[in-house]
Amino acid sequence: MAGETVITVIGNLTDDPELKFTPSGAAVANFTVASTPRTFDRQTNEWKDGDALFIRCAAWRQLAENVAESLQKGQRVIVTGALRIRNFERQDGSKGTSVEINVDEIGPSLRYATAKVTKANRSGGGDFGGGQGGGGNAGNAGGGGAAQSNPWSTQPAAQGGSDAWGGNAGTTDEPPF
């Protein structure tokens, strides 16, 4: 994410995430987060709501599917990702600008709620090069039997391909912690 503006927004989902698929089959979940600042007015001894910021968000691929399966309208979430400004033309010909977040991470806020987390099963490849031959973007990801100095490795690297977590490729994607 070099050169991108990264932003974190905390707010509530205005509707259930909408899961769609591109013609090439990539999943995308679109949703809006409403973030409303609150200040305490000492004169009236009350909390006052400020103007709400409504920001569109897009999560892609496995993250999109996890978002659509896990989150619902009204839930408080923490979203972080790259800020995008998109210019567009409306049907009437006027120009518009949209500010959006290309989501890198999202999760429920635990300030006023609890959550049970279930690890999703990844199907090959993934961001960490978990399949044979690897090639993700994790530092020691890869495989193919090359010697690796992975401090979390449960078996010597020379015994075959290992995934990003140091286990045997294809057997598990569980992190060591």
PDB file of N, CA, C and O in Angstrom, residues 7-58:
ATOM      1  N   ILE A   7      -6.859   4.795   6.266  1.00  0.00           N
ATOM      2  CA  ILE A   7      -7.785   5.411   7.207  1.00  0.00           C
ATOM      3  C   ILE A   7      -8.471   4.321   8.023  1.00  0.00           C
ATOM      4  O   ILE A   7      -8.667   3.207   7.537  1.00  0.00           O
ATOM      5  N   THR A   8      -8.801   4.648   9.264  1.00  0.00           N
ATOM      6  CA  THR A   8      -9.580   3.756  10.116  1.00  0.00           C
ATOM      7  C   THR A   8     -10.853   4.477  10.514  1.00  0.00           C
ATOM      8  O   THR A   8     -10.800   5.626  10.957  1.00  0.00           O
ATOM      9  N   VAL A   9     -11.985   3.813  10.336  1.00  0.00           N
ATOM     10  CA  VAL A   9     -13.286   4.385  10.670  1.00  0.00           C
ATOM     11  C   VAL A   9     -13.988   3.432  11.621  1.00  0.00           C
ATOM     12  O   VAL A   9     -13.996   2.216  11.411  1.00  0.00           O
ATOM     13  N   ILE A  10     -14.583   4.002  12.663  1.00  0.00           N
ATOM     14  CA  ILE A  10     -15.385   3.229  13.606  1.00  0.00           C
ATOM     15  C   ILE A  10     -16.805   3.748  13.500  1.00  0.00           C
ATOM     16  O   ILE A  10     -17.041   4.961  13.589  1.00  0.00           O
ATOM     17  N   GLY A  11     -17.744   2.846  13.284  1.00  0.00           N
ATOM     18  CA  GLY A  11     -19.135   3.263  13.148  1.00  0.00           C
ATOM     19  C   GLY A  11     -20.045   2.062  13.024  1.00  0.00           C
ATOM     20  O   GLY A  11     -19.630   0.922  13.261  1.00  0.00           O
ATOM     21  N   ASN A  12     -21.283   2.325  12.631  1.00  0.00           N
ATOM     22  CA  ASN A  12     -22.291   1.272  12.533  1.00  0.00           C
ATOM     23  C   ASN A  12     -22.641   1.007  11.076  1.00  0.00           C
ATOM     24  O   ASN A  12     -22.714   1.943  10.265  1.00  0.00           O
ATOM     25  N   LEU A  13     -22.900  -0.262  10.756  1.00  0.00           N
ATOM     26  CA  LEU A  13     -23.336  -0.618   9.412  1.00  0.00           C
ATOM     27  C   LEU A  13     -24.745  -0.095   9.197  1.00  0.00           C
ATOM     28  O   LEU A  13     -25.633  -0.317  10.027  1.00  0.00           O
ATOM     29  N   THR A  14     -24.966   0.590   8.081  1.00  0.00           N
ATOM     30  CA  THR A  14     -26.289   1.150   7.802  1.00  0.00           C
ATOM     31  C   THR A  14     -27.228   0.123   7.192  1.00  0.00           C
ATOM     32  O   THR A  14     -28.433   0.325   7.169  1.00  0.00           O
ATOM     33  N   ASP A  15     -26.679  -0.976   6.688  1.00  0.00           N
ATOM     34  CA  ASP A  15     -27.464  -2.045   6.084  1.00  0.00           C
ATOM     35  C   ASP A  15     -26.613  -3.306   6.077  1.00  0.00           C
ATOM     36  O   ASP A  15     -25.399  -3.241   6.321  1.00  0.00           O
ATOM     37  N   ASP A  16     -27.196  -4.440   5.780  1.00  0.00           N
ATOM     38  CA  ASP A  16     -26.421  -5.670   5.640  1.00  0.00           C
ATOM     39  C   ASP A  16     -25.447  -5.510   4.472  1.00  0.00           C
ATOM     40  O   ASP A  16     -25.797  -4.899   3.447  1.00  0.00           O
ATOM     41  N   PRO A  17     -24.233  -6.052   4.585  1.00  0.00           N
ATOM     42  CA  PRO A  17     -23.306  -6.008   3.456  1.00  0.00           C
ATOM     43  C   PRO A  17     -23.913  -6.716   2.244  1.00  0.00           C
ATOM     44  O   PRO A  17     -24.589  -7.743   2.380  1.00  0.00           O
ATOM     45  N   GLU A  18     -23.681  -6.156   1.062  1.00  0.00           N
ATOM     46  CA  GLU A  18     -24.216  -6.713  -0.176  1.00  0.00           C
ATOM     47  C   GLU A  18     -23.086  -7.438  -0.914  1.00  0.00           C
ATOM     48  O   GLU A  18     -22.110  -6.813  -1.338  1.00  0.00           O
ATOM     49  N   LEU A  19     -23.212  -8.749  -1.045  1.00  0.00           N
ATOM     50  CA  LEU A  19     -22.185  -9.571  -1.683  1.00  0.00           C
ATOM     51  C   LEU A  19     -22.524  -9.751  -3.159  1.00  0.00           C
ATOM     52  O   LEU A  19     -23.633 -10.167  -3.507  1.00  0.00           O
ATOM     53  N   LYS A  20     -21.553  -9.411  -4.021  1.00  0.00           N
ATOM     54  CA  LYS A  20     -21.699  -9.597  -5.463  1.00  0.00           C
ATOM     55  C   LYS A  20     -20.427 -10.262  -5.981  1.00  0.00           C
ATOM     56  O   LYS A  20     -19.429 -10.332  -5.272  1.00  0.00           O
ATOM     57  N   PHE A  21     -20.480 -10.699  -7.230  1.00  0.00           N
ATOM     58  CA  PHE A  21     -19.317 -11.313  -7.858  1.00  0.00           C
ATOM     59  C   PHE A  21     -19.046 -10.634  -9.198  1.00  0.00           C
ATOM     60  O   PHE A  21     -19.974 -10.343  -9.947  1.00  0.00           O
ATOM     61  N   THR A  22     -17.772 -10.373  -9.474  1.00  0.00           N
ATOM     62  CA  THR A  22     -17.380  -9.776 -10.744  1.00  0.00           C
ATOM     63  C   THR A  22     -17.502 -10.841 -11.839  1.00  0.00           C
ATOM     64  O   THR A  22     -17.593 -12.031 -11.530  1.00  0.00           O
ATOM     65  N   PRO A  23     -17.494 -10.436 -13.118  1.00  0.00           N
ATOM     66  CA  PRO A  23     -17.549 -11.434 -14.187  1.00  0.00           C
ATOM     67  C   PRO A  23     -16.415 -12.467 -14.112  1.00  0.00           C
ATOM     68  O   PRO A  23     -16.587 -13.609 -14.530  1.00  0.00           O
ATOM     69  N   SER A  24     -15.274 -12.088 -13.547  1.00  0.00           N
ATOM     70  CA  SER A  24     -14.174 -13.044 -13.415  1.00  0.00           C
ATOM     71  C   SER A  24     -14.307 -13.926 -12.180  1.00  0.00           C
ATOM     72  O   SER A  24     -13.480 -14.793 -11.942  1.00  0.00           O
ATOM     73  N   GLY A  25     -15.344 -13.688 -11.365  1.00  0.00           N
ATOM     74  CA  GLY A  25     -15.601 -14.544 -10.215  1.00  0.00           C
ATOM     75  C   GLY A  25     -15.107 -14.020  -8.878  1.00  0.00           C
ATOM     76  O   GLY A  25     -15.251 -14.691  -7.862  1.00  0.00           O
ATOM     77  N   ALA A  26     -14.508 -12.829  -8.844  1.00  0.00           N
ATOM     78  CA  ALA A  26     -14.020 -12.261  -7.578  1.00  0.00           C
ATOM     79  C   ALA A  26     -15.198 -11.730  -6.761  1.00  0.00           C
ATOM     80  O   ALA A  26     -16.048 -11.007  -7.283  1.00  0.00           O
ATOM     81  N   ALA A  27     -15.239 -12.081  -5.490  1.00  0.00           N
ATOM     82  CA  ALA A  27     -16.295 -11.620  -4.597  1.00  0.00           C
ATOM     83  C   ALA A  27     -16.006 -10.193  -4.144  1.00  0.00           C
ATOM     84  O   ALA A  27     -14.855  -9.833  -3.885  1.00  0.00           O
ATOM     85  N   VAL A  28     -17.061  -9.377  -4.020  1.00  0.00           N
ATOM     86  CA  VAL A  28     -16.938  -8.030  -3.468  1.00  0.00           C
ATOM     87  C   VAL A  28     -18.155  -7.777  -2.569  1.00  0.00           C
ATOM     88  O   VAL A  28     -19.282  -8.072  -2.946  1.00  0.00           O
ATOM     89  N   ALA A  29     -17.884  -7.305  -1.364  1.00  0.00           N
ATOM     90  CA  ALA A  29     -18.960  -6.947  -0.439  1.00  0.00           C
ATOM     91  C   ALA A  29     -18.950  -5.427  -0.294  1.00  0.00           C
ATOM     92  O   ALA A  29     -17.929  -4.839   0.062  1.00  0.00           O
ATOM     93  N   ASN A  30     -20.079  -4.808  -0.602  1.00  0.00           N
ATOM     94  CA  ASN A  30     -20.226  -3.362  -0.470  1.00  0.00           C
ATOM     95  C   ASN A  30     -21.119  -3.057   0.728  1.00  0.00           C
ATOM     96  O   ASN A  30     -22.128  -3.739   0.937  1.00  0.00           O
ATOM     97  N   PHE A  31     -20.726  -2.061   1.501  1.00  0.00           N
ATOM     98  CA  PHE A  31     -21.517  -1.661   2.660  1.00  0.00           C
ATOM     99  C   PHE A  31     -21.170  -0.225   3.022  1.00  0.00           C
ATOM    100  O   PHE A  31     -20.181   0.323   2.546  1.00  0.00           O
ATOM    101  N   THR A  32     -22.016   0.373   3.854  1.00  0.00           N
ATOM    102  CA  THR A  32     -21.798   1.739   4.305  1.00  0.00           C
ATOM    103  C   THR A  32     -21.663   1.744   5.818  1.00  0.00           C
ATOM    104  O   THR A  32     -22.419   1.071   6.522  1.00  0.00           O
ATOM    105  N   VAL A  33     -20.691   2.519   6.298  1.00  0.00           N
ATOM    106  CA  VAL A  33     -20.481   2.694   7.729  1.00  0.00           C
ATOM    107  C   VAL A  33     -20.848   4.133   8.081  1.00  0.00           C
ATOM    108  O   VAL A  33     -20.423   5.074   7.411  1.00  0.00           O
ATOM    109  N   ALA A  34     -21.681   4.289   9.108  1.00  0.00           N
ATOM    110  CA  ALA A  34     -22.047   5.609   9.607  1.00  0.00           C
ATOM    111  C   ALA A  34     -21.267   5.868  10.885  1.00  0.00           C
ATOM    112  O   ALA A  34     -21.379   5.127  11.853  1.00  0.00           O
ATOM    113  N   SER A  35     -20.459   6.916  10.866  1.00  0.00           N
ATOM    114  CA  SER A  35     -19.650   7.280  12.023  1.00  0.00           C
ATOM    115  C   SER A  35     -20.134   8.634  12.526  1.00  0.00           C
ATOM    116  O   SER A  35     -20.067   9.631  11.806  1.00  0.00           O
ATOM    117  N   THR A  36     -20.625   8.662  13.750  1.00  0.00           N
ATOM    118  CA  THR A  36     -21.187   9.887  14.318  1.00  0.00           C
ATOM    119  C   THR A  36     -20.380  10.313  15.534  1.00  0.00           C
ATOM    120  O   THR A  36     -20.315   9.590  16.529  1.00  0.00           O
ATOM    121  N   PRO A  37     -19.762  11.492  15.470  1.00  0.00           N
ATOM    122  CA  PRO A  37     -19.007  11.964  16.640  1.00  0.00           C
ATOM    123  C   PRO A  37     -19.960  12.376  17.759  1.00  0.00           C
ATOM    124  O   PRO A  37     -21.046  12.893  17.513  1.00  0.00           O
ATOM    125  N   ARG A  38     -19.559  12.118  19.005  1.00  0.00           N
ATOM    126  CA  ARG A  38     -20.351  12.517  20.172  1.00  0.00           C
ATOM    127  C   ARG A  38     -19.483  13.386  21.065  1.00  0.00           C
ATOM    128  O   ARG A  38     -18.319  13.086  21.292  1.00  0.00           O
ATOM    129  N   THR A  39     -20.076  14.445  21.582  1.00  0.00           N
ATOM    130  CA  THR A  39     -19.377  15.310  22.530  1.00  0.00           C
ATOM    131  C   THR A  39     -20.269  15.508  23.744  1.00  0.00           C
ATOM    132  O   THR A  39     -21.503  15.444  23.648  1.00  0.00           O
ATOM    133  N   PHE A  40     -19.617  15.750  24.870  1.00  0.00           N
ATOM    134  CA  PHE A  40     -20.361  15.957  26.111  1.00  0.00           C
ATOM    135  C   PHE A  40     -20.499  17.457  26.359  1.00  0.00           C
ATOM    136  O   PHE A  40     -19.503  18.180  26.394  1.00  0.00           O
ATOM    137  N   ASP A  41     -21.737  17.906  26.476  1.00  0.00           N
ATOM    138  CA  ASP A  41     -22.029  19.312  26.744  1.00  0.00           C
ATOM    139  C   ASP A  41     -22.121  19.484  28.263  1.00  0.00           C
ATOM    140  O   ASP A  41     -23.065  19.024  28.897  1.00  0.00           O
ATOM    141  N   ARG A  42     -21.133  20.151  28.848  1.00  0.00           N
ATOM    142  CA  ARG A  42     -21.088  20.302  30.309  1.00  0.00           C
ATOM    143  C   ARG A  42     -22.189  21.222  30.834  1.00  0.00           C
ATOM    144  O   ARG A  42     -22.597  21.103  31.987  1.00  0.00           O
ATOM    145  N   GLN A  43     -22.658  22.123  30.001  1.00  0.00           N
ATOM    146  CA  GLN A  43     -23.706  23.040  30.456  1.00  0.00           C
ATOM    147  C   GLN A  43     -25.044  22.325  30.626  1.00  0.00           C
ATOM    148  O   GLN A  43     -25.771  22.581  31.579  1.00  0.00           O
ATOM    149  N   THR A  44     -25.370  21.441  29.683  1.00  0.00           N
ATOM    150  CA  THR A  44     -26.639  20.709  29.778  1.00  0.00           C
ATOM    151  C   THR A  44     -26.461  19.333  30.405  1.00  0.00           C
ATOM    152  O   THR A  44     -27.441  18.646  30.659  1.00  0.00           O
ATOM    153  N   ASN A  45     -25.199  18.929  30.619  1.00  0.00           N
ATOM    154  CA  ASN A  45     -24.894  17.623  31.195  1.00  0.00           C
ATOM    155  C   ASN A  45     -25.439  16.478  30.326  1.00  0.00           C
ATOM    156  O   ASN A  45     -25.936  15.483  30.849  1.00  0.00           O
ATOM    157  N   GLU A  46     -25.343  16.649  28.983  1.00  0.00           N
ATOM    158  CA  GLU A  46     -25.852  15.648  28.054  1.00  0.00           C
ATOM    159  C   GLU A  46     -24.835  15.392  26.940  1.00  0.00           C
ATOM    160  O   GLU A  46     -24.014  16.247  26.629  1.00  0.00           O
ATOM    161  N   TRP A  47     -24.965  14.223  26.356  1.00  0.00           N
ATOM    162  CA  TRP A  47     -24.182  13.901  25.166  1.00  0.00           C
ATOM    163  C   TRP A  47     -24.899  14.449  23.955  1.00  0.00           C
ATOM    164  O   TRP A  47     -26.112  14.332  23.827  1.00  0.00           O
ATOM    165  N   LYS A  48     -24.138  15.030  23.016  1.00  0.00           N
ATOM    166  CA  LYS A  48     -24.698  15.585  21.780  1.00  0.00           C
ATOM    167  C   LYS A  48     -24.063  14.876  20.587  1.00  0.00           C
ATOM    168  O   LYS A  48     -22.842  14.712  20.542  1.00  0.00           O
ATOM    169  N   ASP A  49     -24.900  14.480  19.639  1.00  0.00           N
ATOM    170  CA  ASP A  49     -24.402  13.862  18.412  1.00  0.00           C
ATOM    171  C   ASP A  49     -24.044  14.939  17.406  1.00  0.00           C
ATOM    172  O   ASP A  49     -24.781  15.907  17.209  1.00  0.00           O
ATOM    173  N   GLY A  50     -22.913  14.743  16.742  1.00  0.00           N
ATOM    174  CA  GLY A  50     -22.497  15.640  15.667  1.00  0.00           C
ATOM    175  C   GLY A  50     -23.069  15.158  14.344  1.00  0.00           C
ATOM    176  O   GLY A  50     -23.931  14.280  14.289  1.00  0.00           O
ATOM    177  N   ASP A  51     -22.569  15.708  13.253  1.00  0.00           N
ATOM    178  CA  ASP A  51     -23.001  15.294  11.924  1.00  0.00           C
ATOM    179  C   ASP A  51     -22.385  13.942  11.586  1.00  0.00           C
ATOM    180  O   ASP A  51     -21.184  13.735  11.734  1.00  0.00           O
ATOM    181  N   ALA A  52     -23.225  13.041  11.093  1.00  0.00           N
ATOM    182  CA  ALA A  52     -22.761  11.696  10.750  1.00  0.00           C
ATOM    183  C   ALA A  52     -21.965  11.716   9.456  1.00  0.00           C
ATOM    184  O   ALA A  52     -22.276  12.451   8.525  1.00  0.00           O
ATOM    185  N   LEU A  53     -20.905  10.901   9.417  1.00  0.00           N
ATOM    186  CA  LEU A  53     -20.137  10.667   8.207  1.00  0.00           C
ATOM    187  C   LEU A  53     -20.564   9.294   7.683  1.00  0.00           C
ATOM    188  O   LEU A  53     -20.485   8.296   8.404  1.00  0.00           O
ATOM    189  N   PHE A  54     -21.073   9.273   6.462  1.00  0.00           N
ATOM    190  CA  PHE A  54     -21.448   8.012   5.833  1.00  0.00           C
ATOM    191  C   PHE A  54     -20.380   7.698   4.797  1.00  0.00           C
ATOM    192  O   PHE A  54     -20.157   8.473   3.873  1.00  0.00           O
ATOM    193  N   ILE A  55     -19.700   6.570   4.966  1.00  0.00           N
ATOM    194  CA  ILE A  55     -18.624   6.233   4.035  1.00  0.00           C
ATOM    195  C   ILE A  55     -18.843   4.841   3.453  1.00  0.00           C
ATOM    196  O   ILE A  55     -19.090   3.877   4.177  1.00  0.00           O
ATOM    197  N   ARG A  56     -18.788   4.782   2.118  1.00  0.00           N
ATOM    198  CA  ARG A  56     -18.941   3.518   1.404  1.00  0.00           C
ATOM    199  C   ARG A  56     -17.661   2.710   1.532  1.00  0.00           C
ATOM    200  O   ARG A  56     -16.559   3.262   1.528  1.00  0.00           O
ATOM    201  N   CYS A  57     -17.806   1.392   1.638  1.00  0.00           N
ATOM    202  CA  CYS A  57     -16.670   0.495   1.788  1.00  0.00           C
ATOM    203  C   CYS A  57     -16.819  -0.680   0.826  1.00  0.00           C
ATOM    204  O   CYS A  57     -17.943  -1.119   0.539  1.00  0.00           O
ATOM    205  N   ALA A  58     -15.687  -1.181   0.350  1.00  0.00           N
ATOM    206  CA  ALA A  58     -15.672  -2.367  -0.509  1.00  0.00           C
ATOM    207  C   ALA A  58     -14.612  -3.328   0.002  1.00  0.00           C
ATOM    208  O   ALA A  58     -13.449  -2.962   0.152  1.00  0.00           O
TER     209      ALA A  58
END
